Coordinates of C-alpha atoms in Angstrom, one line a residue:
M1 CA 46.1 13.0 31.1
P2 CA 47.1 13.5 27.4
V3 CA 44.8 15.4 25.1
F4 CA 43.8 13.7 21.8
Q5 CA 44.2 15.6 18.5
S6 CA 41.0 16.8 16.8
R7 CA 42.4 15.8 13.4
K8 CA 42.3 12.1 12.5
F9 CA 45.5 10.3 11.9
R10 CA 46.1 9.6 8.2
P11 CA 49.3 8.0 6.9
S12 CA 51.3 9.9 4.3
S13 CA 50.2 7.5 1.5
Y14 CA 46.5 8.5 2.1
N15 CA 46.9 11.8 0.3
S16 CA 47.4 10.2 -3.0
T17 CA 44.3 8.0 -2.9
L18 CA 41.1 8.6 -4.7
A19 CA 39.1 9.0 -1.5
A20 CA 41.4 11.7 -0.2
T21 CA 41.1 13.6 -3.5
Y22 CA 37.3 13.3 -3.5
R23 CA 37.1 14.4 0.1
S24 CA 39.2 17.5 -0.4
S25 CA 37.4 18.5 -3.6
L26 CA 34.0 17.9 -1.9
Q27 CA 34.8 20.5 0.6
R28 CA 35.5 23.0 -2.1
H29 CA 32.6 22.1 -4.5
P30 CA 29.8 20.4 -2.5
F31 CA 27.0 20.9 -5.0
L32 CA 29.0 19.7 -8.0
L33 CA 30.2 16.5 -6.3
F34 CA 27.3 15.6 -4.1
G35 CA 24.1 17.6 -5.0
L36 CA 24.3 17.2 -8.7
P37 CA 24.7 13.4 -8.7
F38 CA 21.8 13.1 -6.1
I39 CA 19.5 15.2 -8.3
F40 CA 20.5 13.1 -11.4
T41 CA 19.7 9.9 -9.5
M42 CA 16.3 11.2 -8.5
V43 CA 15.4 12.2 -12.1
A44 CA 16.8 9.0 -13.7
G45 CA 14.9 6.9 -11.1
S46 CA 11.7 8.7 -12.0
F47 CA 12.2 7.8 -15.7
F48 CA 13.1 4.2 -14.9
L49 CA 10.2 3.7 -12.6
T50 CA 7.6 5.1 -15.0
P51 CA 7.2 1.8 -17.0
A52 CA 6.9 -0.2 -13.7
T53 CA 4.1 2.0 -12.6
A54 CA 2.4 1.7 -16.0
L55 CA 2.6 -2.0 -15.7
R56 CA 0.9 -1.9 -12.4
Y57 CA -2.1 0.0 -13.7
E58 CA -2.3 -2.2 -16.9
R59 CA -2.6 -5.3 -14.7
H60 CA -5.3 -3.5 -12.6
D61 CA -7.2 -2.7 -15.9
R62 CA -7.0 -6.3 -17.0
K63 CA -8.7 -7.5 -13.7
V64 CA -11.4 -4.9 -14.1
R65 CA -12.0 -6.0 -17.7
Q66 CA -12.4 -9.6 -16.6
L67 CA -15.2 -8.7 -14.2
S68 CA -16.9 -6.7 -16.9
K69 CA -16.8 -9.7 -19.3
E70 CA -18.4 -11.9 -16.6
E71 CA -21.1 -9.3 -16.2
E72 CA -21.7 -9.3 -20.0
L73 CA -22.4 -13.0 -19.7
G74 CA -25.4 -12.3 -17.6
I75 CA -24.4 -13.0 -14.0
G76 CA -26.4 -10.0 -12.6
K77 CA -29.4 -10.1 -14.9
D78 CA -31.7 -12.3 -12.7
R79 CA -31.6 -9.9 -9.8
R80 CA -34.8 -8.7 -8.2
K81 CA -35.3 -4.9 -8.5
V82 CA -35.7 -3.3 -5.0
D83 CA -38.4 -0.8 -4.4
M84 CA -38.2 1.1 -1.1
N85 CA -42.0 1.4 -0.7
E86 CA -42.5 -2.3 -1.5
E87 CA -39.9 -3.3 1.0
Y88 CA -41.4 -1.1 3.7
Y89 CA -44.9 -2.5 3.3
R90 CA -43.5 -6.1 3.1
L91 CA -41.7 -5.6 6.5
A92 CA -44.7 -3.8 8.0
A93 CA -47.0 -6.7 7.1
K94 CA -44.9 -9.1 9.2
D95 CA -46.0 -9.8 12.8
L96 CA -43.0 -8.5 14.8
D97 CA -44.7 -8.9 18.2
N98 CA -45.0 -12.7 18.2
W99 CA -41.6 -14.2 17.9
E100 CA -39.7 -16.9 19.6
N101 CA -36.0 -16.8 20.6
K102 CA -34.2 -19.9 19.2
R103 CA -30.7 -20.8 20.3
V104 CA -28.1 -21.6 17.7
K105 CA -26.4 -24.9 18.1
R106 CA -22.9 -24.3 19.3
L107 CA -19.8 -26.1 18.0
K108 CA -18.2 -28.8 20.2
G109 CA -16.1 -27.2 22.9
E110 CA -17.5 -23.7 22.3
H111 CA -18.8 -21.8 25.3
D112 CA -22.6 -21.6 25.1
G113 CA -23.1 -18.5 27.4
I114 CA -25.3 -20.3 29.9
L115 CA -24.3 -19.8 33.6

């Protein structure tokens, strides 16, 4: 059985192409031709994505401002203040021993849980 060569077959015209030149110089200078463009892409991407991130937070701030304007109009002013002692005594005054279990009316086709 014949043994295949470990080198890939490349025609003689391949050596003059840009890909062949880049591949041979990449083996000699890997950081200059691969690492440096990668780092440049990461740094440039950071600078280009900064305005997009700022836009995201500005939109969030606008939503928060709209809620605060509604609160300024007095939506939450008529709330009852809650006092823990008052709530405790109000619940303690209720008669919790005399209660009746009332079934909730089920929707049509819903299982009612009765065997």
